Amino acid sequence: FIFVRNYERVDMTILDRIKELSKSRDKTVKEVAIELGLGENYLYSLKNKIPNGQTLQKLADYFHVSVDYLLG
């Protein structure tokens, strides 16, 4: 891991951020995907890819964060 001043991980994937945000809402990644109308395992695929702009915005709106935050 790479750390910066506030011990924030800067090498996180979109999936890592979604996992943390989901956990803060007491939800599983699978539950979030279903609530957003995505495939049950779609969010796990984000370990190796970046979603399209529409999906990024949907995730950002759901978690009340910016798209920039999700992208790191």
CSV table of C-alpha atoms in Angstrom, one decimal:
chain,number,residue,atom,x,y,z
A,1,PHE,CA,0.0,0.0,0.0
A,2,ILE,CA,1.0,3.6,-0.6
A,3,PHE,CA,0.2,6.0,2.2
A,4,VAL,CA,-0.1,9.8,2.4
A,5,ARG,CA,-0.5,12.3,5.2
A,6,ASN,CA,-3.9,11.0,6.6
A,7,TYR,CA,-3.0,7.4,6.0
A,8,GLU,CA,-5.4,7.4,3.1
A,9,ARG,CA,-4.8,4.5,0.7
A,10,VAL,CA,-4.1,6.0,-2.7
A,11,ASP,CA,-3.8,2.8,-4.7
A,12,MET,CA,-7.5,1.7,-4.1
A,13,THR,CA,-9.5,0.4,-7.0
A,14,ILE,CA,-13.1,1.5,-7.7
A,15,LEU,CA,-14.2,-1.8,-6.2
A,16,ASP,CA,-12.1,-1.1,-3.0
A,17,ARG,CA,-13.9,2.3,-2.6
A,18,ILE,CA,-17.3,0.7,-3.2
A,19,LYS,CA,-16.6,-2.0,-0.6
A,20,GLU,CA,-15.7,0.7,2.0
A,21,LEU,CA,-18.7,2.8,1.1
A,22,SER,CA,-21.0,-0.2,1.2
A,23,LYS,CA,-19.7,-1.3,4.6
A,24,SER,CA,-20.3,2.2,6.0
A,25,ARG,CA,-24.0,1.7,5.0
A,26,ASP,CA,-24.1,-1.8,6.5
A,27,LYS,CA,-24.7,-3.2,3.0
A,28,THR,CA,-22.9,-5.9,1.0
A,29,VAL,CA,-21.5,-5.1,-2.4
A,30,LYS,CA,-24.1,-7.5,-3.8
A,31,GLU,CA,-26.9,-5.7,-2.1
A,32,VAL,CA,-25.8,-2.3,-3.5
A,33,ALA,CA,-25.6,-3.8,-7.0
A,34,ILE,CA,-29.1,-5.2,-6.8
A,35,GLU,CA,-30.5,-1.9,-5.4
A,36,LEU,CA,-28.9,0.0,-8.3
A,37,GLY,CA,-30.4,-2.5,-10.8
A,38,LEU,CA,-27.0,-3.9,-11.8
A,39,GLY,CA,-26.1,-7.6,-12.0
A,40,GLU,CA,-25.4,-9.2,-8.7
A,41,ASN,CA,-21.7,-9.6,-9.4
A,42,TYR,CA,-21.2,-6.6,-11.7
A,43,LEU,CA,-19.5,-4.4,-9.1
A,44,TYR,CA,-16.9,-7.2,-8.4
A,45,SER,CA,-15.9,-6.9,-12.0
A,46,LEU,CA,-14.7,-3.3,-11.3
A,47,LYS,CA,-11.6,-4.8,-9.8
A,48,ASN,CA,-10.1,-4.8,-13.3
A,49,LYS,CA,-12.1,-2.2,-15.2
A,50,ILE,CA,-13.8,1.2,-15.0
A,51,PRO,CA,-17.5,1.5,-15.5
A,52,ASN,CA,-19.1,3.8,-18.0
A,53,GLY,CA,-20.0,7.3,-17.1
A,54,GLN,CA,-23.7,6.6,-16.4
A,55,THR,CA,-22.9,3.8,-14.0
A,56,LEU,CA,-20.2,5.9,-12.3
A,57,GLN,CA,-22.8,8.7,-11.8
A,58,LYS,CA,-25.3,6.2,-10.5
A,59,LEU,CA,-22.8,4.9,-7.9
A,60,ALA,CA,-21.7,8.4,-6.9
A,61,ASP,CA,-25.4,9.5,-6.4
A,62,TYR,CA,-26.1,6.4,-4.4
A,63,PHE,CA,-23.2,6.9,-2.0
A,64,HIS,CA,-23.4,10.7,-2.0
A,65,VAL,CA,-19.8,11.1,-3.2
A,66,SER,CA,-18.3,12.5,-6.4
A,67,VAL,CA,-17.3,10.6,-9.4
A,68,ASP,CA,-13.8,11.9,-8.9
A,69,TYR,CA,-13.8,10.2,-5.4
A,70,LEU,CA,-14.8,6.9,-6.9
A,71,LEU,CA,-12.1,7.2,-9.6
A,72,GLY,CA,-9.5,8.0,-6.9
